[in-house]
PDB file of C-alpha atoms in Angstrom:
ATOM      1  CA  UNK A   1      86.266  53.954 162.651  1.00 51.00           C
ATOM      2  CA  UNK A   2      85.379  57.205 162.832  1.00 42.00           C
ATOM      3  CA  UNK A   3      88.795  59.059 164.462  1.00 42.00           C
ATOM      4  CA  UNK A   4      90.099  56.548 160.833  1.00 48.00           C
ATOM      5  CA  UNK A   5      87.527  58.291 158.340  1.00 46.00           C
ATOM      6  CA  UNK A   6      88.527  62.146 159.677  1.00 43.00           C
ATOM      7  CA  UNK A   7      91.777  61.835 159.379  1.00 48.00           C
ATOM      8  CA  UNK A   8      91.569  60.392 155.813  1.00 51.00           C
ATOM      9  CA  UNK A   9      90.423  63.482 154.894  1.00 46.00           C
ATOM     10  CA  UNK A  10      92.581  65.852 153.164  1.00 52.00           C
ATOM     11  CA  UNK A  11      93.973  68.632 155.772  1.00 45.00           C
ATOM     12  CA  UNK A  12      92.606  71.411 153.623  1.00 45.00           C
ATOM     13  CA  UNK A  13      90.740  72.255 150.419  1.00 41.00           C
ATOM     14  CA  UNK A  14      92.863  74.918 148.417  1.00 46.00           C
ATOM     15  CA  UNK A  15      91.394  76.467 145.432  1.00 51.00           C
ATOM     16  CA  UNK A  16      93.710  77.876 142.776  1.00 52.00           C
ATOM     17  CA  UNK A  17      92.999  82.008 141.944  1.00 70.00           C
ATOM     18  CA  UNK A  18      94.149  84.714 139.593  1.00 75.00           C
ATOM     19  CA  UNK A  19      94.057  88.091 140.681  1.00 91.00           C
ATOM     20  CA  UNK A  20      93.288  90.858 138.221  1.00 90.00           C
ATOM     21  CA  UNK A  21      96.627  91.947 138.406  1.00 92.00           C
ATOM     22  CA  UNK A  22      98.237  89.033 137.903  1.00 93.00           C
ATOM     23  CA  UNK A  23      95.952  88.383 134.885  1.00 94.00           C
ATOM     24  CA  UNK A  24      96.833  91.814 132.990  1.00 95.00           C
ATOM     25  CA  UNK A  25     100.100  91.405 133.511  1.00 95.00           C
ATOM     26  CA  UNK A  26     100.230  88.425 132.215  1.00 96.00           C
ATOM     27  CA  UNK A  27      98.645  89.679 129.593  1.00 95.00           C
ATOM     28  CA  UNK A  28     101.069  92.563 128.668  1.00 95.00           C
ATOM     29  CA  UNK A  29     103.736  90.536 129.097  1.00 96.00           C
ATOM     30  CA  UNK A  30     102.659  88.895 126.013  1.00 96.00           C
ATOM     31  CA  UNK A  31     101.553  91.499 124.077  1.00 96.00           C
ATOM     32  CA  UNK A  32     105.652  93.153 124.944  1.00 95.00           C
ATOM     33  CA  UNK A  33     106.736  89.550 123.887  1.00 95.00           C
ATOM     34  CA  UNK A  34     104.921  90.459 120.569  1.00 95.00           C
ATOM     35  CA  UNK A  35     103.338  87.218 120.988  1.00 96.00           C
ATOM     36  CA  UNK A  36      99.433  88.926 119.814  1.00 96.00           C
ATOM     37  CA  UNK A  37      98.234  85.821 118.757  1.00 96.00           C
ATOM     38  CA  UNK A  38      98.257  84.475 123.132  1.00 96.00           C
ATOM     39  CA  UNK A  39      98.339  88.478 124.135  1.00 96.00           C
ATOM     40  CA  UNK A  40      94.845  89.146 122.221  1.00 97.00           C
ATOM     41  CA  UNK A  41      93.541  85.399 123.790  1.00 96.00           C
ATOM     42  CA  UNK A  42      94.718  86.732 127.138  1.00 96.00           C
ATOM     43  CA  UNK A  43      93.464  90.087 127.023  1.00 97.00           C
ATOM     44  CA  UNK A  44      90.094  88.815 125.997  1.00 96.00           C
ATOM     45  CA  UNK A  45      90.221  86.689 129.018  1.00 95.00           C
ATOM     46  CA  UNK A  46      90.506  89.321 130.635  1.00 96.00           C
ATOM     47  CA  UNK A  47      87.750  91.547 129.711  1.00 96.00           C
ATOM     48  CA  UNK A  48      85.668  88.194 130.298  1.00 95.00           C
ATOM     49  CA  UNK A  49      86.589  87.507 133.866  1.00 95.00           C
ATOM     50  CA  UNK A  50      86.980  91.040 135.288  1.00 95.00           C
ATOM     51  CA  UNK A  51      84.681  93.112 132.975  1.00 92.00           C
ATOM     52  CA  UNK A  52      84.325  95.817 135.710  1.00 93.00           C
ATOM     53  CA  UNK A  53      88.002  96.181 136.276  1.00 95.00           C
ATOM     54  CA  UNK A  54      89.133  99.961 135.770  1.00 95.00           C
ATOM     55  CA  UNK A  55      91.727  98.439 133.522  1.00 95.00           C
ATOM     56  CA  UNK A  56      89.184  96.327 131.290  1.00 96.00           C
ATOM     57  CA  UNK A  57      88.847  98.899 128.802  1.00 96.00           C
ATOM     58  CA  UNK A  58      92.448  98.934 128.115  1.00 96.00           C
ATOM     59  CA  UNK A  59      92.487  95.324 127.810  1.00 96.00           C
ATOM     60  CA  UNK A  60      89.242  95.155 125.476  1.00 97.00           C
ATOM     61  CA  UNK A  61      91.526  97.630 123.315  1.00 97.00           C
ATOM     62  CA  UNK A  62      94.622  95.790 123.071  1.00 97.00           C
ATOM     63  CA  UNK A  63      92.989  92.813 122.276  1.00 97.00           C
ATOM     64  CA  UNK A  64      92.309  94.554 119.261  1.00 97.00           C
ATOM     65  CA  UNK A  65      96.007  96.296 118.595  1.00 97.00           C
ATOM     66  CA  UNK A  66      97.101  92.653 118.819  1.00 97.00           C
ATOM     67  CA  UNK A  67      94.903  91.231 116.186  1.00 97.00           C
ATOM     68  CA  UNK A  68      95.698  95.354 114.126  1.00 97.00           C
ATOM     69  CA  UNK A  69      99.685  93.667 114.724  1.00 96.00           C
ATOM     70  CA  UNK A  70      98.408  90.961 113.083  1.00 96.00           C
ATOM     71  CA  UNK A  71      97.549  92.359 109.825  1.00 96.00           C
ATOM     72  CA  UNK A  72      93.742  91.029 111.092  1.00 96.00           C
ATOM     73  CA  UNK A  73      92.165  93.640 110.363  1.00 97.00           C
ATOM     74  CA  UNK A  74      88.541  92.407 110.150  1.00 96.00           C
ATOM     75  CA  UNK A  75      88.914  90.757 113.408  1.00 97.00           C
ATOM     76  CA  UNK A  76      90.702  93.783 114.901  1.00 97.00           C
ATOM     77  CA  UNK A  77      87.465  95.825 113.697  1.00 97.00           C
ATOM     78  CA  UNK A  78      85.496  93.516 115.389  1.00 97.00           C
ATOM     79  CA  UNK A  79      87.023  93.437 118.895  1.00 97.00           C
ATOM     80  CA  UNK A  80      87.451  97.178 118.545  1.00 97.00           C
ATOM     81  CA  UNK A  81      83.560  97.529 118.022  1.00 97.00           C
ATOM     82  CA  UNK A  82      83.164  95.406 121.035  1.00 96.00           C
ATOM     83  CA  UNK A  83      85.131  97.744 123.246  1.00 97.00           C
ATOM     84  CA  UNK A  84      83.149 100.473 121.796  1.00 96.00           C
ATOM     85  CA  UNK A  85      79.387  99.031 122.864  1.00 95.00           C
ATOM     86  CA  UNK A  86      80.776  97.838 126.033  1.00 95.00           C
ATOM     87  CA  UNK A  87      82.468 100.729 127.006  1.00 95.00           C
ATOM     88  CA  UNK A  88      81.268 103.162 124.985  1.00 93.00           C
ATOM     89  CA  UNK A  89      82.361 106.697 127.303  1.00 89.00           C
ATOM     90  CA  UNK A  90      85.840 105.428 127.661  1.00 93.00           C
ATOM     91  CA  UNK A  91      88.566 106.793 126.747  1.00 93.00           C
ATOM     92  CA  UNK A  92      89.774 103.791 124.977  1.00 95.00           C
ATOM     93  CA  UNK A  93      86.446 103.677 122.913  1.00 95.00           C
ATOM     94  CA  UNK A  94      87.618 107.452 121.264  1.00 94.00           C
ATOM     95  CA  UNK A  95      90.902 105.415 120.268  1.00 95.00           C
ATOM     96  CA  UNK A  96      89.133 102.543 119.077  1.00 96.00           C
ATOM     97  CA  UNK A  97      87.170 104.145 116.742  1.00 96.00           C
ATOM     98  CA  UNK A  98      90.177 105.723 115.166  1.00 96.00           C
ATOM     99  CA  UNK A  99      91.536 102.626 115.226  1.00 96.00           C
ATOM    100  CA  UNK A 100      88.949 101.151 112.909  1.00 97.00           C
ATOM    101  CA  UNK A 101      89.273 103.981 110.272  1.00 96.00           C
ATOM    102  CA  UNK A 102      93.252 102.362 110.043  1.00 95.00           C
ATOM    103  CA  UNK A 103      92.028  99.187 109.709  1.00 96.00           C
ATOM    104  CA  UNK A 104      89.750 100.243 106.637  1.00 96.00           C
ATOM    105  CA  UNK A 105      92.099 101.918 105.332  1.00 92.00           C
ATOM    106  CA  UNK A 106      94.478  99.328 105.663  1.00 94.00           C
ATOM    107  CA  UNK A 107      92.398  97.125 103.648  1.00 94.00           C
ATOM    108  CA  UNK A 108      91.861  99.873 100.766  1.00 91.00           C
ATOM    109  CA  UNK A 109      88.327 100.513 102.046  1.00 94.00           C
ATOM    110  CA  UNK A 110      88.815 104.564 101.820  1.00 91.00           C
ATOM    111  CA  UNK A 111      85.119 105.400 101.661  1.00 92.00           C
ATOM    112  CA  UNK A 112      84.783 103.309 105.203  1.00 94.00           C
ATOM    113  CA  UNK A 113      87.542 104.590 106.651  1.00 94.00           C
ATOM    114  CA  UNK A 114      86.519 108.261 106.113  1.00 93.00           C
ATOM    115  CA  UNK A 115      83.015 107.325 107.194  1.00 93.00           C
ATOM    116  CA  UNK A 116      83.963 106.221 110.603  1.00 94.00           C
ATOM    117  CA  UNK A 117      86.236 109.491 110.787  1.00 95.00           C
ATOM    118  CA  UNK A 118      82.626 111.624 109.768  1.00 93.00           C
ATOM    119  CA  UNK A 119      81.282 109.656 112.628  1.00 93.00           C
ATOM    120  CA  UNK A 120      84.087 110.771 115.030  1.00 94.00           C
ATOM    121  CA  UNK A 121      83.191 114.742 113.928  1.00 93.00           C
ATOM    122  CA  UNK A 122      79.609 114.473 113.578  1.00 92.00           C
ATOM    123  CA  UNK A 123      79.348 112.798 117.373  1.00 89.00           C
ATOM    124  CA  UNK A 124      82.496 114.135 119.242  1.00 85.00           C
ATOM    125  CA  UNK A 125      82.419 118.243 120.278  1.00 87.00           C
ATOM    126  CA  UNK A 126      85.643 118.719 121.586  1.00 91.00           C
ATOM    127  CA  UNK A 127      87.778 120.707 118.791  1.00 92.00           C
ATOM    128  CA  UNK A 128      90.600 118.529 119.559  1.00 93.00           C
ATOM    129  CA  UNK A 129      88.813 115.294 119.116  1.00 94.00           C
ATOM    130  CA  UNK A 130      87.257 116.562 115.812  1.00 94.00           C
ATOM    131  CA  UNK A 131      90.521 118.194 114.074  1.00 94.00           C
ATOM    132  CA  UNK A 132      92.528 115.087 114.809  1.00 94.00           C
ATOM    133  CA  UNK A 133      89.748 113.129 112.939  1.00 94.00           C
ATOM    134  CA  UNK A 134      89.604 116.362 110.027  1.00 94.00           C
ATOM    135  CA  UNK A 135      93.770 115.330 109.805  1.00 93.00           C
ATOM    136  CA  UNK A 136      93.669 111.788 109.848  1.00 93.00           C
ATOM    137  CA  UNK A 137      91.006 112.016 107.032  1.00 93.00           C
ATOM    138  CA  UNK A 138      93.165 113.839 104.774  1.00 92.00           C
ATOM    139  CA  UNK A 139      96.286 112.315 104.810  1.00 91.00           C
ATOM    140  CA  UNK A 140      94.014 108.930 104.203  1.00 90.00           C
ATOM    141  CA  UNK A 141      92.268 110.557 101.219  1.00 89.00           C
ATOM    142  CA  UNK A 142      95.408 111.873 100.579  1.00 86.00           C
ATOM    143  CA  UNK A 143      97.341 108.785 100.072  1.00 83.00           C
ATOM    144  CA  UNK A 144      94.401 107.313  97.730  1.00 83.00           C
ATOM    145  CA  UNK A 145      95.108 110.064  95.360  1.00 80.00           C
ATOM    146  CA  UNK A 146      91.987 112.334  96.235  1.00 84.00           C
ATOM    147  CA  UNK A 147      93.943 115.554  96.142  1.00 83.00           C
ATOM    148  CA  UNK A 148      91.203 117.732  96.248  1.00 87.00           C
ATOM    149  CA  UNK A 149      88.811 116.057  99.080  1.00 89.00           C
ATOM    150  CA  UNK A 150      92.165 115.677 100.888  1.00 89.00           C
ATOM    151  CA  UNK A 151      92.942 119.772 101.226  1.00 90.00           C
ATOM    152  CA  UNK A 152      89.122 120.502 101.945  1.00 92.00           C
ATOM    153  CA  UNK A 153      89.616 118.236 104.632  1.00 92.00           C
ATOM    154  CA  UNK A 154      92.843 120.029 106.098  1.00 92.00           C
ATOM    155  CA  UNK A 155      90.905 123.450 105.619  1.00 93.00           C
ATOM    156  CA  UNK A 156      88.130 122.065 107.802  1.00 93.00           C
ATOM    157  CA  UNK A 157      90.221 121.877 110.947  1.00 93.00           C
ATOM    158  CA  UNK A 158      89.639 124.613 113.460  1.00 92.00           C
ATOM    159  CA  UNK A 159      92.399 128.561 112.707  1.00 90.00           C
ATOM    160  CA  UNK A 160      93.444 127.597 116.065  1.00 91.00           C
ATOM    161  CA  UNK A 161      95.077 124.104 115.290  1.00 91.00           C
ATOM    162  CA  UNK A 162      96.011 124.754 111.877  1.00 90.00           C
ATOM    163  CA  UNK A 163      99.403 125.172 113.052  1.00 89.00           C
ATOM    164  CA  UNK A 164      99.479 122.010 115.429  1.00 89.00           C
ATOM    165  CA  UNK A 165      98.913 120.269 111.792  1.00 89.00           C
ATOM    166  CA  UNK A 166     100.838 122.508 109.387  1.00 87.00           C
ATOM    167  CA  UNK A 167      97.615 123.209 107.368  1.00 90.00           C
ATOM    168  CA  UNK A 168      99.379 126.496 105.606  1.00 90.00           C
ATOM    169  CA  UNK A 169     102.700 124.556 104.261  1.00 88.00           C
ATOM    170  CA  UNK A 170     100.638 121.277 103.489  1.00 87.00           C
ATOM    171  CA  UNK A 171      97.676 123.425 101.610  1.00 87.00           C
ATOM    172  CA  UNK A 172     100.390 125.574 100.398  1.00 87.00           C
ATOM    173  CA  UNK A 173     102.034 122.598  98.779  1.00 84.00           C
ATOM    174  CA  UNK A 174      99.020 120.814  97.083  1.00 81.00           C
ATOM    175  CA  UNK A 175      98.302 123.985  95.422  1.00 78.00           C
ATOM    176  CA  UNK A 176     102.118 124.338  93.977  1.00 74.00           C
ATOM    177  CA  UNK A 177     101.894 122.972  90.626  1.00 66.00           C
ATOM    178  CA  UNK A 178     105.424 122.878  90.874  1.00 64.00           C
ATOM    179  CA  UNK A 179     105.454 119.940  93.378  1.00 61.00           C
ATOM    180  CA  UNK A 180     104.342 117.330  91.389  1.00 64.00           C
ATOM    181  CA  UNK A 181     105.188 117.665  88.078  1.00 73.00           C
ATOM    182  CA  UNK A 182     102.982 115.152  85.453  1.00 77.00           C
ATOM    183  CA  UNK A 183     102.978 113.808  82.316  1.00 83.00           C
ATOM    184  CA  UNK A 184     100.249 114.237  79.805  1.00 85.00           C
ATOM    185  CA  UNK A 185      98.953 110.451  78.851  1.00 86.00           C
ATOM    186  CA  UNK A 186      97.007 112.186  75.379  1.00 87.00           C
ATOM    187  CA  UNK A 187     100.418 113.675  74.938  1.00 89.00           C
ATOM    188  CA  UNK A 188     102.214 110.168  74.981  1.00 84.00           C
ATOM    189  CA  UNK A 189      99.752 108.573  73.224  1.00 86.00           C
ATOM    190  CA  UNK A 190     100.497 111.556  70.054  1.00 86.00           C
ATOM    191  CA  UNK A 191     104.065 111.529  70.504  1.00 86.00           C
ATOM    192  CA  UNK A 192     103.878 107.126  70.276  1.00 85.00           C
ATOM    193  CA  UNK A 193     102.646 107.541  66.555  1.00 85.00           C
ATOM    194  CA  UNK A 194     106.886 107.995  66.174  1.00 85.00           C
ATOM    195  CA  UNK A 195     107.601 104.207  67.657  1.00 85.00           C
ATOM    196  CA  UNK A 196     108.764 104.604  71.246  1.00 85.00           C
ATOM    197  CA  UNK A 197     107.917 108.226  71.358  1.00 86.00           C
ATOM    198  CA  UNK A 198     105.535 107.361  74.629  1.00 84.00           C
ATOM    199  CA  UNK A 199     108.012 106.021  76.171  1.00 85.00           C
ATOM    200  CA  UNK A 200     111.326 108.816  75.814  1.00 85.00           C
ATOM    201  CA  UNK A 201     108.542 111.146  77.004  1.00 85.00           C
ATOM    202  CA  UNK A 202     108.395 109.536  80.460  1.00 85.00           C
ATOM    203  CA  UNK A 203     111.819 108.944  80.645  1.00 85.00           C
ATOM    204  CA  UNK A 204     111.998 105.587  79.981  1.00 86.00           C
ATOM    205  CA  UNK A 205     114.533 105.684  77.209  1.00 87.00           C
ATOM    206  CA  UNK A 206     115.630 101.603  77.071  1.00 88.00           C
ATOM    207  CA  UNK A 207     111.869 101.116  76.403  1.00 86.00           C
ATOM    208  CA  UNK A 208     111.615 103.486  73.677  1.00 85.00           C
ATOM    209  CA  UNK A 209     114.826 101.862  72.143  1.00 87.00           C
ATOM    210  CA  UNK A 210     113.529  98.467  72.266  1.00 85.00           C
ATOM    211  CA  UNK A 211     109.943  99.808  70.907  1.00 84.00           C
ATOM    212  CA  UNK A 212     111.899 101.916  67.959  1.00 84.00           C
ATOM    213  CA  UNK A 213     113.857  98.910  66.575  1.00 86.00           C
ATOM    214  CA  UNK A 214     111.571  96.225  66.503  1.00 83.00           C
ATOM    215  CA  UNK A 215     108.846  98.302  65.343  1.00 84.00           C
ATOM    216  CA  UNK A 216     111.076  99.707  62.689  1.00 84.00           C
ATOM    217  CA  UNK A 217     112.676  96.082  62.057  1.00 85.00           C
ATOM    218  CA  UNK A 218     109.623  94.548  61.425  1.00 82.00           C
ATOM    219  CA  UNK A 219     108.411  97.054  58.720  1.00 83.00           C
ATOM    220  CA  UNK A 220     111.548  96.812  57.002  1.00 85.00           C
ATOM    221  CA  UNK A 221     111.485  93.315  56.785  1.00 85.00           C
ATOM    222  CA  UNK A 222     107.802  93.236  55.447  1.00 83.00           C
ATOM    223  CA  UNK A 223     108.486  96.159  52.829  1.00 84.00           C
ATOM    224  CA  UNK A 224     111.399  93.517  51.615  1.00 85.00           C
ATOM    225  CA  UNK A 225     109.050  90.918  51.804  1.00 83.00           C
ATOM    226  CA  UNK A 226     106.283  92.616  48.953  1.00 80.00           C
ATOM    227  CA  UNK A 227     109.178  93.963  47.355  1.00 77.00           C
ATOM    228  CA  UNK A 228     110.518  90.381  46.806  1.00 81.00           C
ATOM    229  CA  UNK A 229     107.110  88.704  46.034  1.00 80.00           C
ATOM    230  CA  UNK A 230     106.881  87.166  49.139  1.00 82.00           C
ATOM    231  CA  UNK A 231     103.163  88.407  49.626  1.00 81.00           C
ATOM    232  CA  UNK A 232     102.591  85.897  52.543  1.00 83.00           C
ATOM    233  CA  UNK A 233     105.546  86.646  55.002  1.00 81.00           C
ATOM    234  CA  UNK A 234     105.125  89.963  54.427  1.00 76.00           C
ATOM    235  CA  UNK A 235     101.629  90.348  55.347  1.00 84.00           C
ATOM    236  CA  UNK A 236     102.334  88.142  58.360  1.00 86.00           C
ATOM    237  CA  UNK A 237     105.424  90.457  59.205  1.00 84.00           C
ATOM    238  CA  UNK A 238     103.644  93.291  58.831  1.00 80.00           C
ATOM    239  CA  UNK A 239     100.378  91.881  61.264  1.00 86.00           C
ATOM    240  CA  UNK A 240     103.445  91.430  63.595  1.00 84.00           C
ATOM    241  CA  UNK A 241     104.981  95.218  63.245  1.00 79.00           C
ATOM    242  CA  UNK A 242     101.748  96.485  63.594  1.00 83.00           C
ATOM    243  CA  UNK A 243     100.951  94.819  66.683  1.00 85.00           C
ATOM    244  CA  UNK A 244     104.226  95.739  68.288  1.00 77.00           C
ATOM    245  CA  UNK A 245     103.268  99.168  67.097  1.00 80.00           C
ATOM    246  CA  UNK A 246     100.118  99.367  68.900  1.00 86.00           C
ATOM    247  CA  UNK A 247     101.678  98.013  72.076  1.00 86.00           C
ATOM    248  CA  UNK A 248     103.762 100.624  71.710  1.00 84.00           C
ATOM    249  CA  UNK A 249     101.244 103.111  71.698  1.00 87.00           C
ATOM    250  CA  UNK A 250      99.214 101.938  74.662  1.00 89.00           C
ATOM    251  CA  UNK A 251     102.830 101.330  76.451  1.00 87.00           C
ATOM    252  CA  UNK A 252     103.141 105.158  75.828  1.00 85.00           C
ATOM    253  CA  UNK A 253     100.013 106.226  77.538  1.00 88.00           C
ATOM    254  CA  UNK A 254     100.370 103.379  80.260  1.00 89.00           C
ATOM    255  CA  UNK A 255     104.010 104.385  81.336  1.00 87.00           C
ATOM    256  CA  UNK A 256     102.435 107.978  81.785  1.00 84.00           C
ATOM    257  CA  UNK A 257      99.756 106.813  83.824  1.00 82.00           C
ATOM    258  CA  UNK A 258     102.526 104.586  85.958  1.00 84.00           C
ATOM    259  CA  UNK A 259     105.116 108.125  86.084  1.00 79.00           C
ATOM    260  CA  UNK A 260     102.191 109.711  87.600  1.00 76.00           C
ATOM    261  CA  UNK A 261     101.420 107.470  89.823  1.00 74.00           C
ATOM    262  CA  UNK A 262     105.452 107.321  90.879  1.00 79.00           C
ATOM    263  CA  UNK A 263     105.526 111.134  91.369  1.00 75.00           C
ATOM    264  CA  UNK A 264     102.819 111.064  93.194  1.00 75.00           C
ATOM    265  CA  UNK A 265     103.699 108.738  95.678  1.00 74.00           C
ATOM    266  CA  UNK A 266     107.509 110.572  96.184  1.00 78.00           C
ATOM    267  CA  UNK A 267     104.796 113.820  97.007  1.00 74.00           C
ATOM    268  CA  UNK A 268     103.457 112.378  99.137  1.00 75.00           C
ATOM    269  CA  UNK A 269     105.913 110.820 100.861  1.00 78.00           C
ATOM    270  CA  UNK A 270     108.188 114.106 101.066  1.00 79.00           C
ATOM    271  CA  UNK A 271     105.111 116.104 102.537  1.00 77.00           C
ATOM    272  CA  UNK A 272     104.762 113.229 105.215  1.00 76.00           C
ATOM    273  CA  UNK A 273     108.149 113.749 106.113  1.00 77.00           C
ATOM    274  CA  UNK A 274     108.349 117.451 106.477  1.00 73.00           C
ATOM    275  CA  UNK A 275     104.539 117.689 107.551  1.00 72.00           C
ATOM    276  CA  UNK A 276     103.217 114.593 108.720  1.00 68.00           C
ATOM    277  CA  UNK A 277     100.674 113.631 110.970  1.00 63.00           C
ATOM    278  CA  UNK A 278     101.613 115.203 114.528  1.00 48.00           C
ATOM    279  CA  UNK A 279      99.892 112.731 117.267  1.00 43.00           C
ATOM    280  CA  UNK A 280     100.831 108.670 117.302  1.00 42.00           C
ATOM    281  CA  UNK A 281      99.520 106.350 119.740  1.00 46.00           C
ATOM    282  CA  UNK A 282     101.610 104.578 121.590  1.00 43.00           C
ATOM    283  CA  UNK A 283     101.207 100.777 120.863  1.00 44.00           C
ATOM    284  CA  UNK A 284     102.256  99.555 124.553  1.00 48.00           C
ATOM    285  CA  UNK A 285      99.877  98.434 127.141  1.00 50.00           C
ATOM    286  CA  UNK A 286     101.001 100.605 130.193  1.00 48.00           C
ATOM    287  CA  UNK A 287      98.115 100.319 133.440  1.00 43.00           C
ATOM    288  CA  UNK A 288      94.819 101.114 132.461  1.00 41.00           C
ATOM    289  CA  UNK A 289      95.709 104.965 130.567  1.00 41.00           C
ATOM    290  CA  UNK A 290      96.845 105.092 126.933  1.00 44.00           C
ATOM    291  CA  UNK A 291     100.056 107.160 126.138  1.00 42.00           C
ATOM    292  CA  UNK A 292      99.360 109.903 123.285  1.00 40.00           C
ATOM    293  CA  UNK A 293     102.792 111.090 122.254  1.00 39.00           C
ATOM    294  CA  UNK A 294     102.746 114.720 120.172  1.00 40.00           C
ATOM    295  CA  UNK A 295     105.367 115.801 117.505  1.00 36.00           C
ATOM    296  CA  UNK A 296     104.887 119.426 117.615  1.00 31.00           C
TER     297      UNK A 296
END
């Protein structure tokens, strides 16, 4: 009964393991698949089950480029500031932290993302570190219109990397009134008291037309209206000519705000192309280093 009950046993107990390796490469295997939604859950396995791995870090960071490929950008910021407490002297944390000022700024939080990018100058003392930050700053205040924060911040970075970041042509070009060429919304609004004058001064000529006519239409028709003692439908006529002629007014000063807006965004974009921002991150998981890449 015995010799029966041994060899009912099973031969041997084997117990299912993943390496490391095995895991992060699983892992990145996603995350080249562009499948972040299972990349970031595998990463963050990851970090979980091998926290003192030298490639943890990494992991704990692409967990939160795959939620940033997301368009998640809240829960990006929040795995990002998890890498940063848990491994806050890593490389990787540096990145992360730049990281986060996209993410603001990617959801139109401008004041947050230059805040983090203070943090990075105020706490960081290599030069390197700290002008990158001084760039990235600018061409984020940049975008949101604030021309003049935006060149004090390029004039902060260090003589000796002003030319790593084109500082002279870039200041050189905000100052050139030349460049971007606007339109005067007090001088559309005066120039709308002619019907559609707003408008032919921004260059929108069909509007101006179409503002003109039925502006001048419907004055005509309510002058013809008193004239024939049709006191009524002319007064109503002429409540609807003067409405269209106040429309066209504040279409006049609008469209000048909205031409500004357009040649501002075609400066900025040219000066992006000519002089954009020099270093880029490489966005693929590679071992446990990050890849910077430099346009120089």
């Amino acid at each position: 009964m015995l010799l029966c009950l041994i060899l009912a046993l099973p031969a041997s107990t084997r117990e299912l393991t993943v390496t490391p390796g095995a895991a992060y490469a699983f892992a990145q295997k996603l995350y080249d698949q562009q499948d972040f939604q299972a990349a970031a859950t595998e990463f963050d396995r990851f970090v979980h089950f091998f926290e003192k791995d030298k490639r943890a870090p990494a992991a704990a960071f692409y967990a939160g480029m795959a939620r940033f490929s997301m368009q998640r950008y809240q829960r990006a910021i929040d795995a990002f500031d998890r890498l940063i407490r848990s491994y806050p002297g890593s490389e990787q944390a540096l990145e992360a932290r730049f990281m986060i000022s996209r993410c603001y700024q990617k959801q139109n939080d401008v004041d947050r993302s230059a805040m983090m990018l203070q943090q990075i100058i105020r706490q960081k003392p290599d030069p390197k570190v700290r002008d990158r930050a001084r760039s990235q700053m600018a061409w984020i205040l940049l975008e949101a219109g604030d021309i003049s924060r935006a060149r004090s911040s390029f004039l902060a970075i260090s003589e000796k990397n002003q030319d790593r970041y084109n500082v002279e042509a870039i200041v050189s070009s905000l100052d050139d009134p030349d460049e971007m060429k606007h339109k005067s919304p007090l001088t559309a609004g005066l120039l709308s008291a002619v019907p559609g004058g707003g408008y032919l001064y921004t260059g929108r000529i069909r509007e101006a037309g179409v503002a003109f006519f039925l502006t001048s239409a419907l004055a005509v028709a309510s002058w013809q209206c008193f004239d024939e003692d049709l006191p009524a439908l002319g007064a109503l006529t002429g409540l609807a000519g003067l409405g269209f002629y106040s429309g066209s007014i504040a279409g006049g000063v609008t469209s000048a705000h909205k031409y500004n807006y357009r040649q501002s965004e075609k400066f900025i974009r040219r000066l992006k192309d000519s002089h954009g921002p020099a270093v880029s991150l490489q966005l693929r998981p590679r071992g446990a280093m990050l890849a910077i890449h430099g346009s120089f």
